[in-house]
Coordinates of C-alpha atoms in Angstrom, one line a residue:
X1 CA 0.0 0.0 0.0
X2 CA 2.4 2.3 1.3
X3 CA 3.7 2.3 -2.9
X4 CA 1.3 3.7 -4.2
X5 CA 2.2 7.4 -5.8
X6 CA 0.8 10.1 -7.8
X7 CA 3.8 12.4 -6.9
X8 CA 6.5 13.8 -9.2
X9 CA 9.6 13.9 -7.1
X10 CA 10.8 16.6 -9.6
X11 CA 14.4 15.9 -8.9
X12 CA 16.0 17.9 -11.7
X13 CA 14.8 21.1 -9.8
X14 CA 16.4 20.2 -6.4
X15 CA 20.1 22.0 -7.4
X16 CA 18.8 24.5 -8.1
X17 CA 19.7 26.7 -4.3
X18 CA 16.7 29.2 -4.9
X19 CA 14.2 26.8 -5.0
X20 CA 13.4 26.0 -1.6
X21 CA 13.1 30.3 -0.6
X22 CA 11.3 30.5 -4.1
X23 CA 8.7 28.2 -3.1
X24 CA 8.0 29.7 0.6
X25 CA 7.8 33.0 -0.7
X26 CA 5.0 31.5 -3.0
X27 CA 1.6 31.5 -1.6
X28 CA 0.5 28.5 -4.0
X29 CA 2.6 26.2 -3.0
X30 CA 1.6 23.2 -0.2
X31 CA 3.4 22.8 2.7
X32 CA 2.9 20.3 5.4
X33 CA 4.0 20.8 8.2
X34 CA 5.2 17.5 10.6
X35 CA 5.5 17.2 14.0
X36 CA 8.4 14.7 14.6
X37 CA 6.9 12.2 11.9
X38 CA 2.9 12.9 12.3
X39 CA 1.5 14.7 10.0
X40 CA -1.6 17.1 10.4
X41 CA -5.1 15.9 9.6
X42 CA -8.1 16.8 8.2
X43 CA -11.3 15.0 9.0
X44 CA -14.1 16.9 7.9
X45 CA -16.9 15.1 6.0
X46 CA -15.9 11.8 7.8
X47 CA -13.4 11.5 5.2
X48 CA -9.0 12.0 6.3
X49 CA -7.2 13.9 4.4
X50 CA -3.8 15.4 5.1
X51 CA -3.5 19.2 6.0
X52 CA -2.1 21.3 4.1
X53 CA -1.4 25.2 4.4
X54 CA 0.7 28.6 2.5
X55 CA 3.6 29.2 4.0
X56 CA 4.3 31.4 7.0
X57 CA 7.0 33.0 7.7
X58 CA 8.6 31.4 10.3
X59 CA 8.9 28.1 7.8
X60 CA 12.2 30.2 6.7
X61 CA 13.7 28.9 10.0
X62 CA 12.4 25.5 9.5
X63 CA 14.2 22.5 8.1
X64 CA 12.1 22.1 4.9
X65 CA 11.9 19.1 1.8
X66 CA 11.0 20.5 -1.5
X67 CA 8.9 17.0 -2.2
X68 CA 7.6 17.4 -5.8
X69 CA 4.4 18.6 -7.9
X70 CA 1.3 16.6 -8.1
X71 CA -1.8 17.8 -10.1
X72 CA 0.3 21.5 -11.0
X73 CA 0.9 21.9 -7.4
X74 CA 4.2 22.4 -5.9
X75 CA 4.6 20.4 -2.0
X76 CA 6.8 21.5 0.5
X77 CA 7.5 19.3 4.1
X78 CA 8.6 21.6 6.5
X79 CA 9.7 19.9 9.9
X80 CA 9.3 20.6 13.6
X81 CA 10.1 18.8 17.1
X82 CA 7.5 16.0 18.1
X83 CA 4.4 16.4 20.1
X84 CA 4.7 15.9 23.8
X85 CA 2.8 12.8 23.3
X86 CA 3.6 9.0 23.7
X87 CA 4.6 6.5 20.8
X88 CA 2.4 4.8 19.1
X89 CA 2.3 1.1 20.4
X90 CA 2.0 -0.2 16.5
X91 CA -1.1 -0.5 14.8
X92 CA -3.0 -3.8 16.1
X93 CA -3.6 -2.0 19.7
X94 CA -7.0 -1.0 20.1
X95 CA -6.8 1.8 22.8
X96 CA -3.6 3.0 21.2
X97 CA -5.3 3.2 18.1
X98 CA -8.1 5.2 19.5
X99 CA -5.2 7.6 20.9
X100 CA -4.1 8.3 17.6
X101 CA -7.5 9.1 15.8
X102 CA -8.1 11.9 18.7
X103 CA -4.5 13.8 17.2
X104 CA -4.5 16.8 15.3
X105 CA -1.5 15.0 13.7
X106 CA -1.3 11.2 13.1
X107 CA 1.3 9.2 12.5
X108 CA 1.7 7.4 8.9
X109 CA 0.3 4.0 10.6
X110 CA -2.8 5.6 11.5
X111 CA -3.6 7.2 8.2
X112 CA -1.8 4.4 5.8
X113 CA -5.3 2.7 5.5
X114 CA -7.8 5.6 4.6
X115 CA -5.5 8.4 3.0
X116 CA -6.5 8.6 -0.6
X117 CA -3.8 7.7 -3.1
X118 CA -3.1 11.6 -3.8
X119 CA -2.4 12.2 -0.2
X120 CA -0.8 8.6 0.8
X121 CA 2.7 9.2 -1.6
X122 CA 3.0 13.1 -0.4
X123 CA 2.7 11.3 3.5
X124 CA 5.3 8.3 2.5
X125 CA 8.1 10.3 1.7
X126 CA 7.4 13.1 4.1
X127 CA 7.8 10.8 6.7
X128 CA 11.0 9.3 5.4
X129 CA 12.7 12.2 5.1
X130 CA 11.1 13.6 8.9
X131 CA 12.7 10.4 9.8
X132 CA 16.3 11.2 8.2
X133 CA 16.9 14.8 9.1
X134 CA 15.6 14.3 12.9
X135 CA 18.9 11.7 13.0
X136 CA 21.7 13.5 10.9
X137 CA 23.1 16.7 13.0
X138 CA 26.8 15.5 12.3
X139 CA 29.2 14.9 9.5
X140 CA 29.9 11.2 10.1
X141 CA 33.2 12.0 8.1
X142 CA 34.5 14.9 9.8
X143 CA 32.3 15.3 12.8
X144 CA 31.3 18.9 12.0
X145 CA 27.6 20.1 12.1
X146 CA 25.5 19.5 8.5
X147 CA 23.2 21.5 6.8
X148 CA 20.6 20.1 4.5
X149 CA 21.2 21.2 0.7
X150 CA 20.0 20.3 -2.5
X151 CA 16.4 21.1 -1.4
X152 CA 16.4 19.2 1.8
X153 CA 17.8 15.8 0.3
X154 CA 21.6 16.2 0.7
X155 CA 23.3 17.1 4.1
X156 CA 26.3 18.9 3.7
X157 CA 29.1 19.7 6.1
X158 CA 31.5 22.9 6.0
X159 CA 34.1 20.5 4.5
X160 CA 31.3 20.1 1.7
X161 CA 31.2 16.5 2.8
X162 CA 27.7 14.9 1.3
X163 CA 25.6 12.4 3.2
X164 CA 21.6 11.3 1.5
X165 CA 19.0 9.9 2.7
X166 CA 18.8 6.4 4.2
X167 CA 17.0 3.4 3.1
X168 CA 17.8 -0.1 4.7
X169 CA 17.4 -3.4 2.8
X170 CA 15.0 -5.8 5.1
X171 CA 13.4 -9.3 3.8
X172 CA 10.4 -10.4 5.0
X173 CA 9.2 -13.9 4.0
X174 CA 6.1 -16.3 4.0
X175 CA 7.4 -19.6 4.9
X176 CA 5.3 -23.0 4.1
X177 CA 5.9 -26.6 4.7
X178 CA 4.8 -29.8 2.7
X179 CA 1.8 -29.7 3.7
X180 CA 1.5 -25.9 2.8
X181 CA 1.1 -24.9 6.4
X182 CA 2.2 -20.8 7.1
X183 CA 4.6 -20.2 9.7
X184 CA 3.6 -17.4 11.5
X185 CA 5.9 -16.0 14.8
X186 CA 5.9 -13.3 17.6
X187 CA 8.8 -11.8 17.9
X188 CA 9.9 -10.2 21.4
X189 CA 9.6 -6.6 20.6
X190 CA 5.6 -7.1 19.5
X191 CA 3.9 -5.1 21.9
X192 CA 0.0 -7.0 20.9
X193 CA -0.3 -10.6 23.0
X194 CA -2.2 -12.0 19.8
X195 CA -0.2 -10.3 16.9
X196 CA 1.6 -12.8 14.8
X197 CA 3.4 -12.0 11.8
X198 CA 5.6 -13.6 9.0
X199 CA 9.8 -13.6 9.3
X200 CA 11.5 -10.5 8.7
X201 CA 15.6 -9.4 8.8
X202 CA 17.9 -6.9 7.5
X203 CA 20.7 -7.7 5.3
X204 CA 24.2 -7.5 5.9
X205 CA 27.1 -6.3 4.5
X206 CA 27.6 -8.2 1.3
X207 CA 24.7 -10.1 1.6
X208 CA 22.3 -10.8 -1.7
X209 CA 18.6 -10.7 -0.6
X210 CA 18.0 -15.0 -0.8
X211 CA 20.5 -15.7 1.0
X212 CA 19.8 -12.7 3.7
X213 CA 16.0 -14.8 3.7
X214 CA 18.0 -18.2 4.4
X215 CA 20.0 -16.8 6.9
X216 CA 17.3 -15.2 8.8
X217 CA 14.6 -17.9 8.7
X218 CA 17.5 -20.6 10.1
X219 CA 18.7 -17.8 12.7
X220 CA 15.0 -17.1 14.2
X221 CA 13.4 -20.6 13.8
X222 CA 16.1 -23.1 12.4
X223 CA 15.0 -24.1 9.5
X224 CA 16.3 -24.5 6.1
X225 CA 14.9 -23.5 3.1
X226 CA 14.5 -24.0 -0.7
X227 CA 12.3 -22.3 -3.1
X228 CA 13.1 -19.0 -2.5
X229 CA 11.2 -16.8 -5.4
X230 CA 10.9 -12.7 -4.9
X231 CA 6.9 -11.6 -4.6
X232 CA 7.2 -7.6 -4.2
X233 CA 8.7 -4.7 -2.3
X234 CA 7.3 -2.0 0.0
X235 CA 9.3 1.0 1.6
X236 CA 8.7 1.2 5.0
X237 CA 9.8 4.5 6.4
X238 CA 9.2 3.9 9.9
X239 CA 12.3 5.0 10.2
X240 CA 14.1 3.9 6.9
X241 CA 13.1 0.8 5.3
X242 CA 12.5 -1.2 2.6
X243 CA 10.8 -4.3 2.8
X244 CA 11.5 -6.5 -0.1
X245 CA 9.0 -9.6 0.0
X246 CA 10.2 -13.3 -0.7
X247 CA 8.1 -17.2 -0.7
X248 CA 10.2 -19.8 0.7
X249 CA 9.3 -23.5 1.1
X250 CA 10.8 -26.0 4.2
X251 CA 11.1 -29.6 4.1
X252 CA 11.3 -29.3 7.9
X253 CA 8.5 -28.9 10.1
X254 CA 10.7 -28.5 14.0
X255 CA 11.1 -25.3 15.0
X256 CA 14.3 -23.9 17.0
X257 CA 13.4 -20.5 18.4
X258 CA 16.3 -18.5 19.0
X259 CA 14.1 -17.1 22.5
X260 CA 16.0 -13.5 21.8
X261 CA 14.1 -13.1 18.9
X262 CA 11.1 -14.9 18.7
X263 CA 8.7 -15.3 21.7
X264 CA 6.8 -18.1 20.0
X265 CA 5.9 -19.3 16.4
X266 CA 3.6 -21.7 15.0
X267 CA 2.0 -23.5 11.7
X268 CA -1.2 -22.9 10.4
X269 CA -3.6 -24.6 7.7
X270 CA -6.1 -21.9 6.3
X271 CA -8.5 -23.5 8.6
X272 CA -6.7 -22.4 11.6
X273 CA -6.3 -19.4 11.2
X274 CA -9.1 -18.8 9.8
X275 CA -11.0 -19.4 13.1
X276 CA -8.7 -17.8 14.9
X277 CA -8.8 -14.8 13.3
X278 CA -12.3 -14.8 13.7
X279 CA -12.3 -15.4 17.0
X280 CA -9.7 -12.6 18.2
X281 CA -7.0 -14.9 19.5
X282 CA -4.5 -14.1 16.5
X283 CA -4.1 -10.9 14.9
X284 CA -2.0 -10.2 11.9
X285 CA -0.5 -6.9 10.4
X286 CA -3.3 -4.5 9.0
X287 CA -3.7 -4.3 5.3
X288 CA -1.2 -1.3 5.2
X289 CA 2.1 -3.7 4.8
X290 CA 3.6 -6.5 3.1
X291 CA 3.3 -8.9 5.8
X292 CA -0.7 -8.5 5.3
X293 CA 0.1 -9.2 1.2
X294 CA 2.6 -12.1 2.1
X295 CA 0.0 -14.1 4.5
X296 CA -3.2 -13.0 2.5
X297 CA -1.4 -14.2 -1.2
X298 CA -1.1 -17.3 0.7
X299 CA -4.5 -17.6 1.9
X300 CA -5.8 -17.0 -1.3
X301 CA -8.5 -14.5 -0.1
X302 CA -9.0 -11.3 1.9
X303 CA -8.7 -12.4 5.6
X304 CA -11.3 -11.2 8.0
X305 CA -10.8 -7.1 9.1
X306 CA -8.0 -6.8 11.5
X307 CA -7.2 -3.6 14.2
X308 CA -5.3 -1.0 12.1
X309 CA -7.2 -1.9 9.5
X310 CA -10.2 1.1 9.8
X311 CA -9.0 4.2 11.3

């Protein structure tokens, strides 16, 4: 879901240095303005859309993104500290989920599932990029302080050393057995007792992406694998992902937990989870990510309306 783009990133304009002034001094052009990584709402009409405003003119002290033009419009993200507010818990907790529809600015789990197309690629990479320049104050080269350029996507240091934005490689994989059960696991960090999801890892250094899926899927559960085949990709800026979604098949069926990483794991037939779905005693990612796609391609239908599904 989170793919899915009308924007034109417009990159050829970005050296150009008056841009970003040009733009705020415009009173056409869109700006949104994040707190940490939410983004402000609209929710008039019952329907969520994102907020958008002119810009003011304290924005020229603001860390700002020229993002693109969509439909002859030119989008600006302008960036400010975070809310005195608590994290969000994820997106399958039901009273943290009713936390996050009360905010004049939700996070891009919250929204993922009702922004319309138009709004949901302007609020993927706004996020990404919140993400990048809250972490980057330092040259990691020289140690001196950075200063974004290049229309908010290069940080550059007095040294003119260049750092860009960061993006890291994860797999995330639906594993079946012979009898084309789905392994589905917990892993320690869920915050959800019932959530259950597919396997997921980062690569390494020097790592191709099937053999990062191998390597993963022995390391959490101990099992090898055959079969691995590619299925589709996702970025995941949450803070700096890409998810890039694999199929793997297991002649093995006994599961080694490594206990750091996975609380506990299990196989399903359709007909399992099925009624366990329905009956609230599993829950699986909502429809917003690639784990949803992975488990749901396997099931070969639209599983029953999960939390984080309807915001």
């Amino acid at each position: 879901m989170l793919s899915h783009s009308l924007l034109d990133r417009d990159g050829l304009r970005r050296s150009d240095p008056r841009l970003v002034p040009d733009l705020l001094a415009d009173p056409s052009t869109k700006v949104l303005h994040l707190r940490g990584e939410r983004m402000p709402v609209d929710t008039a009409d019952g329907a969520v859309r994102l907020r958008f405003r002119a810009p003011e003119p304290d924005d020229a002290g603001r860390k700002a993104t020229y993002l693109g033009r969509q439909d002859g419009a030119s989008y600006l993200a302008v960036f400010d500290q975070p809310e005195d507010q608590p994290a969000d818990r994820g997106s399958t907790d039901p009273a943290d989920l009713q936390r996050q529809r009360d905010r004049s600015h939700r996070s891009l789990r919250s929204l993922a599932a009702v922004l319309p197309v138009d709004d949901l690629g302007i609020a993927t990479v706004s996020v990404a990029m919140a993400n990048w320049i809250a972490g980057q104050h330092f040259c990691p080269r020289c140690g001196q302080p950075v200063e974004l350029g290049q229309a908010g996507w290069v940080m550059v240091c007095a040294s003119a050393h260049q750092q860009f934005p960061r993006t890291d490689a994860a797999v995330i994989m639906s594993v079946t057995d012979p009898d084309d059960r789905l392994l589905l696991a917990q892993g320690t960090r869920f915050a959800v007792p019932t959530g259950l999801s597919v396997l997921a890892g980062f690569l390494e250094p020097g790592e191709s992406m099937e053999a990062a899926v191998a390597r993963e899927v022995m390391e959490e559960v101990g099992l090898g694998i055959e079969q691995v085949e590619y299925v589709g990709n996702q970025p995941w800026p949450m803070p700096a992902s890409l998810m890039i979604g694999y199929t793997a098949r297991t002649a093995d069926t006994e599961l080694r937990l490594d206990p750091e990483e996975i609380r506990h794991a299990r196989w399903f037939t359709r007909e399992q989870l099925s009624t366990d779905l329905e009956t609230g005693t599993v829950t699986v990612p909502p429809r917003l990510s690639i784990a949803r796609h992975l488990i749901e391609r396997w099931f070969g239908a639209e599983l029953p309306s999960q939390p984080g599904d309807q915001w």
